[in-house]
Amino acid sequence: MTDTAVPRVPIFSLTELKRGADQEAFRECVTEVGVFYLTDCGVREQDHRLATDTAMDFFEHGTPQEKKAVTTNIPTMRRGYSALEAESTAQVTRTGTYTDYSMSFSMGVGGNLFPSQRFEEVWTDYFAGLYTAARETAKVVLEATGTYDGSDGRDIDTLLDCDPVLRLRYFPEVPEHRVAEHEPRRMAPHYDLSIVTLIHQTPCANGFVSLQAEIGGELVDLPHVPEAVIVLCGAIAPLVTQGAVPAPRHHVRSPGADRREGSGRTSSVFFLRPSTDFSFSVPKARAYGLEVDTLDGETATFGDWIGTNYVTMHATTTS
């Protein structure tokens, strides 16, 4: 069975948006929904496939010693390999202690850990293409509202010269104790700590749609769409648009026992994150509905915010 679900969120062409087309519909989407599909972003299906296949080969054939060699011991960084169930988004969001049922490989601008030169070459090229696509996407998103707040002296181009992270997540078929009847989610509901996030996913072989976003109080499926990426506006978007752009919560759900076989999938996720010294108003963040309880004072930096989350994510779970 193939993924035949029809998406309920709009599909836009980045090429057309940059030409000034569909502006009213796009403005309405980014201010009311904060999630959409994007085509023509400059990264080809074969680019996604090559990077995904390279990571999957390592996940499946890398030795324990090779995986340990590219597992970072710095708890505030996402770099290299992260083993199955090594993280818990639920702990960060304080919604439980269950683990993320996935493994991943991550890279950024620097400080990377690669298992081979070939892996490094493939992923470096892929990262560069996604970085360009993400910056161009963020620019049309932020310009669409007319409310960009550059009061700290950062124009949009300066904001977008930032500290992105690329993660390839592999969600294997869940074991029987992680089917929906026992644990509804593979990853807890959350919004991304990014300006925008680009997601390229492969469909589950059995047609199950795992990724969902909360839109208007309803959980909406985000199925695989050929030749497209999903764009989710992250928590930095409301901070720099005076609350005009929401950061939609999303989660990865578990299949039921009858859909367990054939439910594995991959998700290539590019987080366009600001630099760690990006400063924001904590009271305004609260007013925009963001969870900043761990931050003290009137202002904080992105580094303060993201570092706390990473440490919590990797804490030992009790489930």
mmCIF file of C-alpha atoms in Angstrom:
data_model
loop_
_atom_site.group_PDB
_atom_site.id
_atom_site.type_symbol
_atom_site.label_atom_id
_atom_site.label_comp_id
_atom_site.label_asym_id
_atom_site.label_seq_id
_atom_site.Cartn_x
_atom_site.Cartn_y
_atom_site.Cartn_z
ATOM 1 C CA MET A 1 0.000 0.000 0.000
ATOM 2 C CA THR A 2 1.240 3.505 -0.737
ATOM 3 C CA ASP A 3 0.624 6.806 1.024
ATOM 4 C CA THR A 4 -2.421 8.286 -0.701
ATOM 5 C CA ALA A 5 -3.594 10.769 1.927
ATOM 6 C CA VAL A 6 -4.412 14.220 0.582
ATOM 7 C CA PRO A 7 -2.896 17.045 2.650
ATOM 8 C CA ARG A 8 -5.287 19.488 4.293
ATOM 9 C CA VAL A 9 -2.760 22.304 4.460
ATOM 10 C CA PRO A 10 -1.775 24.442 1.439
ATOM 11 C CA ILE A 11 1.018 23.708 -1.017
ATOM 12 C CA PHE A 12 3.082 26.659 -2.270
ATOM 13 C CA SER A 13 5.946 26.982 -4.729
ATOM 14 C CA LEU A 14 8.979 28.818 -3.362
ATOM 15 C CA THR A 15 9.808 29.980 -6.875
ATOM 16 C CA GLU A 16 6.357 31.526 -7.259
ATOM 17 C CA LEU A 17 6.383 33.068 -3.778
ATOM 18 C CA LYS A 18 9.690 34.766 -4.532
ATOM 19 C CA ARG A 19 8.094 36.183 -7.688
ATOM 20 C CA GLY A 20 5.293 37.696 -5.605
ATOM 21 C CA ALA A 21 2.550 35.191 -6.438
ATOM 22 C CA ASP A 22 -0.091 33.889 -3.992
ATOM 23 C CA GLN A 23 0.784 36.532 -1.413
ATOM 24 C CA GLU A 24 -2.625 36.896 0.220
ATOM 25 C CA ALA A 25 -3.173 33.157 0.557
ATOM 26 C CA PHE A 26 0.380 32.738 1.848
ATOM 27 C CA ARG A 27 0.031 35.546 4.402
ATOM 28 C CA GLU A 28 -3.201 34.003 5.655
ATOM 29 C CA CYS A 29 -1.542 30.582 5.939
ATOM 30 C CA VAL A 30 1.536 31.707 7.868
ATOM 31 C CA THR A 31 -0.408 33.934 10.265
ATOM 32 C CA GLU A 32 -3.304 31.569 10.946
ATOM 33 C CA VAL A 33 -1.790 28.094 10.538
ATOM 34 C CA GLY A 34 2.012 28.262 10.565
ATOM 35 C CA VAL A 35 2.476 25.087 8.498
ATOM 36 C CA PHE A 36 2.456 24.438 4.758
ATOM 37 C CA TYR A 37 3.995 22.310 2.017
ATOM 38 C CA LEU A 38 6.652 23.814 -0.231
ATOM 39 C CA THR A 39 7.814 22.784 -3.693
ATOM 40 C CA ASP A 40 10.607 24.154 -5.907
ATOM 41 C CA CYS A 41 12.893 24.838 -2.961
ATOM 42 C CA GLY A 42 16.082 23.869 -4.801
ATOM 43 C CA VAL A 43 16.734 20.535 -3.068
ATOM 44 C CA ARG A 44 15.895 17.593 -5.310
ATOM 45 C CA GLU A 45 14.321 14.266 -4.404
ATOM 46 C CA GLN A 46 17.570 12.523 -5.317
ATOM 47 C CA ASP A 47 19.445 14.780 -2.865
ATOM 48 C CA HIS A 48 17.107 13.776 -0.047
ATOM 49 C CA ARG A 49 17.352 10.136 -1.062
ATOM 50 C CA LEU A 50 21.157 10.077 -1.166
ATOM 51 C CA ALA A 51 21.519 11.675 2.272
ATOM 52 C CA THR A 52 18.836 9.408 3.744
ATOM 53 C CA ASP A 53 20.335 6.255 2.234
ATOM 54 C CA THR A 54 23.786 7.247 3.509
ATOM 55 C CA ALA A 55 22.481 7.624 7.064
ATOM 56 C CA MET A 56 20.367 4.472 6.901
ATOM 57 C CA ASP A 57 23.372 2.449 5.772
ATOM 58 C CA PHE A 58 25.204 3.630 8.878
ATOM 59 C CA PHE A 59 22.226 2.935 11.153
ATOM 60 C CA GLU A 60 21.930 -0.604 9.795
ATOM 61 C CA HIS A 61 25.576 -1.578 9.316
ATOM 62 C CA GLY A 62 27.644 0.637 11.625
ATOM 63 C CA THR A 63 29.321 -1.298 14.425
ATOM 64 C CA PRO A 64 28.736 -0.381 18.077
ATOM 65 C CA GLN A 65 32.297 0.984 18.173
ATOM 66 C CA GLU A 66 31.722 3.123 15.063
ATOM 67 C CA LYS A 67 28.482 4.493 16.503
ATOM 68 C CA LYS A 68 30.126 5.271 19.827
ATOM 69 C CA ALA A 69 32.908 7.139 18.015
ATOM 70 C CA VAL A 70 30.380 9.583 16.543
ATOM 71 C CA THR A 71 28.200 9.971 19.652
ATOM 72 C CA THR A 72 28.855 13.326 21.284
ATOM 73 C CA ASN A 73 29.518 13.618 25.012
ATOM 74 C CA ILE A 74 28.454 17.280 25.031
ATOM 75 C CA PRO A 75 24.862 17.299 26.343
ATOM 76 C CA THR A 76 24.000 20.745 24.928
ATOM 77 C CA MET A 77 24.843 19.875 21.312
ATOM 78 C CA ARG A 78 23.133 17.854 18.624
ATOM 79 C CA ARG A 79 25.917 16.243 16.668
ATOM 80 C CA GLY A 80 26.560 12.765 15.333
ATOM 81 C CA TYR A 81 24.663 9.624 16.227
ATOM 82 C CA SER A 82 21.861 9.347 18.769
ATOM 83 C CA ALA A 83 20.724 5.811 19.530
ATOM 84 C CA LEU A 84 17.199 4.445 19.521
ATOM 85 C CA GLU A 85 15.240 5.857 22.500
ATOM 86 C CA ALA A 86 18.224 7.949 23.689
ATOM 87 C CA GLU A 87 16.054 11.091 23.815
ATOM 88 C CA SER A 88 12.717 12.084 25.311
ATOM 89 C CA THR A 89 10.797 15.050 23.929
ATOM 90 C CA ALA A 90 8.106 14.238 26.493
ATOM 91 C CA GLN A 91 10.516 15.091 29.303
ATOM 92 C CA VAL A 92 11.254 18.478 27.736
ATOM 93 C CA THR A 93 7.569 19.311 27.356
ATOM 94 C CA ARG A 94 6.721 17.822 30.769
ATOM 95 C CA THR A 95 4.078 15.576 29.258
ATOM 96 C CA GLY A 96 5.533 12.227 30.298
ATOM 97 C CA THR A 97 8.711 10.209 30.487
ATOM 98 C CA TYR A 98 8.349 8.029 27.401
ATOM 99 C CA THR A 99 11.197 8.087 24.922
ATOM 100 C CA ASP A 100 11.246 9.172 21.304
ATOM 101 C CA TYR A 101 10.995 5.929 19.370
ATOM 102 C CA SER A 102 13.622 6.918 16.828
ATOM 103 C CA MET A 103 17.345 7.088 16.229
ATOM 104 C CA SER A 104 19.051 10.000 14.498
ATOM 105 C CA PHE A 105 22.159 11.537 13.006
ATOM 106 C CA SER A 106 22.796 15.287 13.282
ATOM 107 C CA MET A 107 25.159 17.925 11.939
ATOM 108 C CA GLY A 108 25.588 21.685 12.073
ATOM 109 C CA VAL A 109 27.913 24.394 10.816
ATOM 110 C CA GLY A 110 30.809 23.117 12.940
ATOM 111 C CA GLY A 111 31.813 20.601 15.588
ATOM 112 C CA ASN A 112 30.602 17.681 13.494
ATOM 113 C CA LEU A 113 31.265 13.967 13.893
ATOM 114 C CA PHE A 114 31.149 11.876 10.721
ATOM 115 C CA PRO A 115 31.701 8.116 10.373
ATOM 116 C CA SER A 116 33.481 8.398 7.011
ATOM 117 C CA GLN A 117 34.736 10.858 4.438
ATOM 118 C CA ARG A 118 32.019 9.789 2.005
ATOM 119 C CA PHE A 119 29.344 10.408 4.636
ATOM 120 C CA GLU A 120 30.816 13.851 5.308
ATOM 121 C CA GLU A 121 30.856 14.779 1.614
ATOM 122 C CA VAL A 122 27.250 13.722 1.016
ATOM 123 C CA TRP A 123 25.905 15.375 4.121
ATOM 124 C CA THR A 124 27.908 18.592 3.750
ATOM 125 C CA ASP A 125 26.463 19.119 0.267
ATOM 126 C CA TYR A 126 22.964 18.255 1.492
ATOM 127 C CA PHE A 127 23.270 20.604 4.463
ATOM 128 C CA ALA A 128 24.361 23.484 2.220
ATOM 129 C CA GLY A 129 21.376 23.016 -0.087
ATOM 130 C CA LEU A 130 18.906 22.872 2.793
ATOM 131 C CA TYR A 131 20.478 25.898 4.489
ATOM 132 C CA THR A 132 19.916 27.982 1.358
ATOM 133 C CA ALA A 133 16.362 26.680 0.977
ATOM 134 C CA ALA A 134 15.542 27.321 4.641
ATOM 135 C CA ARG A 135 16.849 30.902 4.574
ATOM 136 C CA GLU A 136 14.881 31.694 1.432
ATOM 137 C CA THR A 137 11.779 30.122 2.959
ATOM 138 C CA ALA A 138 12.153 32.005 6.239
ATOM 139 C CA LYS A 139 12.588 35.269 4.392
ATOM 140 C CA VAL A 140 9.296 34.942 2.500
ATOM 141 C CA VAL A 141 7.558 33.882 5.732
ATOM 142 C CA LEU A 142 8.847 36.830 7.767
ATOM 143 C CA GLU A 143 8.244 39.346 4.989
ATOM 144 C CA ALA A 144 4.678 38.095 4.423
ATOM 145 C CA THR A 145 3.406 39.480 7.737
ATOM 146 C CA GLY A 146 4.804 43.013 7.486
ATOM 147 C CA THR A 147 5.455 42.850 11.242
ATOM 148 C CA TYR A 148 9.115 41.832 11.415
ATOM 149 C CA ASP A 149 10.621 43.282 14.577
ATOM 150 C CA GLY A 150 14.218 44.330 14.027
ATOM 151 C CA SER A 151 14.335 46.553 17.096
ATOM 152 C CA ASP A 152 17.479 44.791 18.324
ATOM 153 C CA GLY A 153 19.331 45.931 15.201
ATOM 154 C CA ARG A 154 19.036 42.611 13.367
ATOM 155 C CA ASP A 155 17.577 42.875 9.904
ATOM 156 C CA ILE A 156 16.160 39.694 8.389
ATOM 157 C CA ASP A 157 19.377 38.784 6.569
ATOM 158 C CA THR A 158 21.400 39.103 9.781
ATOM 159 C CA LEU A 159 18.907 36.945 11.690
ATOM 160 C CA LEU A 160 19.102 34.264 8.997
ATOM 161 C CA ASP A 161 22.904 34.047 9.132
ATOM 162 C CA CYS A 162 22.487 31.637 11.967
ATOM 163 C CA ASP A 163 23.193 28.264 13.610
ATOM 164 C CA PRO A 164 21.121 25.571 11.850
ATOM 165 C CA VAL A 165 20.938 21.872 12.650
ATOM 166 C CA LEU A 166 20.145 18.994 10.297
ATOM 167 C CA ARG A 167 18.791 15.734 11.732
ATOM 168 C CA LEU A 168 17.901 12.555 9.903
ATOM 169 C CA ARG A 169 15.487 10.592 12.069
ATOM 170 C CA TYR A 170 14.665 6.950 11.509
ATOM 171 C CA PHE A 171 11.426 5.745 13.081
ATOM 172 C CA PRO A 172 11.530 1.937 12.937
ATOM 173 C CA GLU A 173 8.435 -0.191 13.227
ATOM 174 C CA VAL A 174 7.418 0.030 16.859
ATOM 175 C CA PRO A 175 7.533 -3.052 19.097
ATOM 176 C CA GLU A 176 4.293 -4.394 20.525
ATOM 177 C CA HIS A 177 4.649 -2.436 23.778
ATOM 178 C CA ARG A 178 4.836 0.854 21.825
ATOM 179 C CA VAL A 179 1.753 0.455 19.608
ATOM 180 C CA ALA A 180 -0.920 3.129 19.981
ATOM 181 C CA GLU A 181 -3.006 0.985 22.325
ATOM 182 C CA HIS A 182 -0.154 1.193 24.882
ATOM 183 C CA GLU A 183 1.634 4.441 23.986
ATOM 184 C CA PRO A 184 -0.104 6.765 21.494
ATOM 185 C CA ARG A 185 3.031 8.581 20.342
ATOM 186 C CA ARG A 186 6.493 7.918 19.032
ATOM 187 C CA MET A 187 7.371 11.547 19.841
ATOM 188 C CA ALA A 188 5.556 13.939 22.177
ATOM 189 C CA PRO A 189 3.679 17.088 21.057
ATOM 190 C CA HIS A 190 6.020 20.071 20.779
ATOM 191 C CA TYR A 191 6.836 23.149 18.761
ATOM 192 C CA ASP A 192 10.281 23.579 17.287
ATOM 193 C CA LEU A 193 12.865 26.007 18.675
ATOM 194 C CA SER A 194 13.622 27.364 15.230
ATOM 195 C CA ILE A 195 12.714 30.185 12.887
ATOM 196 C CA VAL A 196 11.348 27.649 10.418
ATOM 197 C CA THR A 197 11.799 23.895 10.119
ATOM 198 C CA LEU A 198 11.918 22.032 6.810
ATOM 199 C CA ILE A 199 10.895 18.365 6.843
ATOM 200 C CA HIS A 200 11.300 15.845 4.055
ATOM 201 C CA GLN A 201 9.730 12.526 5.003
ATOM 202 C CA THR A 202 9.407 9.119 3.450
ATOM 203 C CA PRO A 203 5.960 7.498 3.644
ATOM 204 C CA CYS A 204 5.199 4.437 5.723
ATOM 205 C CA ALA A 205 4.997 1.405 3.431
ATOM 206 C CA ASN A 206 1.524 0.526 4.759
ATOM 207 C CA GLY A 207 0.100 4.021 4.179
ATOM 208 C CA PHE A 208 -0.032 5.025 7.861
ATOM 209 C CA VAL A 209 0.424 8.796 8.364
ATOM 210 C CA SER A 210 2.515 9.360 11.457
ATOM 211 C CA LEU A 211 3.190 13.127 11.510
ATOM 212 C CA GLN A 212 0.384 15.417 12.663
ATOM 213 C CA ALA A 213 0.141 19.129 13.489
ATOM 214 C CA GLU A 214 -2.369 20.891 15.712
ATOM 215 C CA ILE A 215 -4.377 23.337 13.629
ATOM 216 C CA GLY A 216 -7.409 25.132 15.047
ATOM 217 C CA GLY A 217 -7.516 22.740 17.987
ATOM 218 C CA GLU A 218 -7.572 19.701 15.694
ATOM 219 C CA LEU A 219 -4.797 17.225 14.914
ATOM 220 C CA VAL A 220 -4.274 17.233 11.148
ATOM 221 C CA ASP A 221 -2.335 14.593 9.194
ATOM 222 C CA LEU A 222 0.778 15.756 7.340
ATOM 223 C CA PRO A 223 1.296 12.965 4.799
ATOM 224 C CA HIS A 224 4.203 12.534 2.449
ATOM 225 C CA VAL A 225 3.833 14.671 -0.676
ATOM 226 C CA PRO A 226 6.214 13.847 -3.563
ATOM 227 C CA GLU A 227 8.658 16.610 -4.503
ATOM 228 C CA ALA A 228 7.691 18.701 -1.465
ATOM 229 C CA VAL A 229 8.893 19.527 2.022
ATOM 230 C CA ILE A 230 6.759 20.438 5.010
ATOM 231 C CA VAL A 231 7.483 23.837 6.546
ATOM 232 C CA LEU A 232 6.680 24.369 10.212
ATOM 233 C CA CYS A 233 7.123 27.830 11.677
ATOM 234 C CA GLY A 234 9.101 27.600 14.904
ATOM 235 C CA ALA A 235 9.056 29.438 18.216
ATOM 236 C CA ILE A 236 11.405 32.193 17.018
ATOM 237 C CA ALA A 237 8.870 33.235 14.359
ATOM 238 C CA PRO A 238 6.362 34.761 16.835
ATOM 239 C CA LEU A 239 9.230 36.437 18.715
ATOM 240 C CA VAL A 240 10.376 38.344 15.627
ATOM 241 C CA THR A 241 6.936 39.052 14.087
ATOM 242 C CA GLN A 242 5.258 40.531 17.190
ATOM 243 C CA GLY A 243 3.233 37.351 17.588
ATOM 244 C CA ALA A 244 1.862 37.375 14.030
ATOM 245 C CA VAL A 245 3.215 33.922 13.094
ATOM 246 C CA PRO A 246 2.251 30.963 15.310
ATOM 247 C CA ALA A 247 4.491 28.007 16.125
ATOM 248 C CA PRO A 248 2.213 24.985 15.646
ATOM 249 C CA ARG A 249 2.584 21.992 17.910
ATOM 250 C CA HIS A 250 3.124 18.691 16.171
ATOM 251 C CA HIS A 251 3.805 15.100 17.158
ATOM 252 C CA VAL A 252 4.630 11.713 15.711
ATOM 253 C CA ARG A 253 1.941 9.190 16.543
ATOM 254 C CA SER A 254 2.258 5.453 16.974
ATOM 255 C CA PRO A 255 0.444 3.004 14.712
ATOM 256 C CA GLY A 256 -2.161 0.700 16.173
ATOM 257 C CA ALA A 257 -1.418 -2.998 16.513
ATOM 258 C CA ASP A 258 -3.085 -3.661 13.158
ATOM 259 C CA ARG A 259 -0.817 -1.095 11.399
ATOM 260 C CA ARG A 260 2.463 -1.932 13.121
ATOM 261 C CA GLU A 261 4.024 -3.845 10.240
ATOM 262 C CA GLY A 262 5.167 -1.508 7.486
ATOM 263 C CA SER A 263 5.010 1.595 9.696
ATOM 264 C CA GLY A 264 8.702 2.518 9.595
ATOM 265 C CA ARG A 265 9.652 5.880 8.081
ATOM 266 C CA THR A 266 12.417 8.467 7.917
ATOM 267 C CA SER A 267 12.266 12.206 8.435
ATOM 268 C CA SER A 268 14.969 14.640 7.337
ATOM 269 C CA VAL A 269 14.552 17.711 9.545
ATOM 270 C CA PHE A 270 16.380 21.001 9.009
ATOM 271 C CA PHE A 271 16.036 23.436 11.919
ATOM 272 C CA LEU A 272 16.845 27.018 10.905
ATOM 273 C CA ARG A 273 17.842 28.196 14.372
ATOM 274 C CA PRO A 274 19.092 31.679 15.296
ATOM 275 C CA SER A 275 22.580 32.186 16.660
ATOM 276 C CA THR A 276 23.003 31.331 20.327
ATOM 277 C CA ASP A 277 23.376 35.041 21.236
ATOM 278 C CA PHE A 278 19.957 35.915 19.789
ATOM 279 C CA SER A 279 18.244 37.836 22.601
ATOM 280 C CA PHE A 280 14.514 38.047 23.254
ATOM 281 C CA SER A 281 12.008 39.334 25.819
ATOM 282 C CA VAL A 282 10.912 36.603 28.210
ATOM 283 C CA PRO A 283 7.592 38.367 29.081
ATOM 284 C CA LYS A 284 6.771 38.697 25.371
ATOM 285 C CA ALA A 285 7.585 35.030 24.836
ATOM 286 C CA ARG A 286 5.087 34.145 27.567
ATOM 287 C CA ALA A 287 2.498 36.468 26.015
ATOM 288 C CA TYR A 288 2.904 34.613 22.720
ATOM 289 C CA GLY A 289 2.169 31.308 24.463
ATOM 290 C CA LEU A 290 5.739 29.993 24.515
ATOM 291 C CA GLU A 291 6.948 27.895 27.433
ATOM 292 C CA VAL A 292 9.881 29.721 29.015
ATOM 293 C CA ASP A 293 9.416 28.768 32.674
ATOM 294 C CA THR A 294 13.066 27.703 32.945
ATOM 295 C CA LEU A 295 14.281 31.207 32.020
ATOM 296 C CA ASP A 296 14.774 33.971 34.600
ATOM 297 C CA GLY A 297 14.899 37.709 34.088
ATOM 298 C CA GLU A 298 13.449 40.053 31.502
ATOM 299 C CA THR A 299 15.607 38.861 28.621
ATOM 300 C CA ALA A 300 17.286 35.617 27.655
ATOM 301 C CA THR A 301 19.340 34.278 24.791
ATOM 302 C CA PHE A 302 18.532 31.432 22.471
ATOM 303 C CA GLY A 303 21.556 29.628 23.890
ATOM 304 C CA ASP A 304 20.015 29.784 27.369
ATOM 305 C CA TRP A 305 16.760 28.355 26.074
ATOM 306 C CA ILE A 306 17.996 25.572 23.807
ATOM 307 C CA GLY A 307 20.747 24.355 26.155
ATOM 308 C CA THR A 308 18.321 23.622 28.964
ATOM 309 C CA ASN A 309 16.090 21.630 26.624
ATOM 310 C CA TYR A 310 18.909 19.461 25.316
ATOM 311 C CA VAL A 311 20.053 18.511 28.800
ATOM 312 C CA THR A 312 16.504 17.601 29.824
ATOM 313 C CA MET A 313 15.959 15.601 26.627
ATOM 314 C CA HIS A 314 18.924 13.343 27.356
ATOM 315 C CA ALA A 315 18.160 12.801 31.034
ATOM 316 C CA THR A 316 17.600 9.200 32.081
ATOM 317 C CA THR A 317 13.948 8.265 31.702
ATOM 318 C CA THR A 318 11.993 6.082 34.079
ATOM 319 C CA SER A 319 9.696 4.432 31.542
#
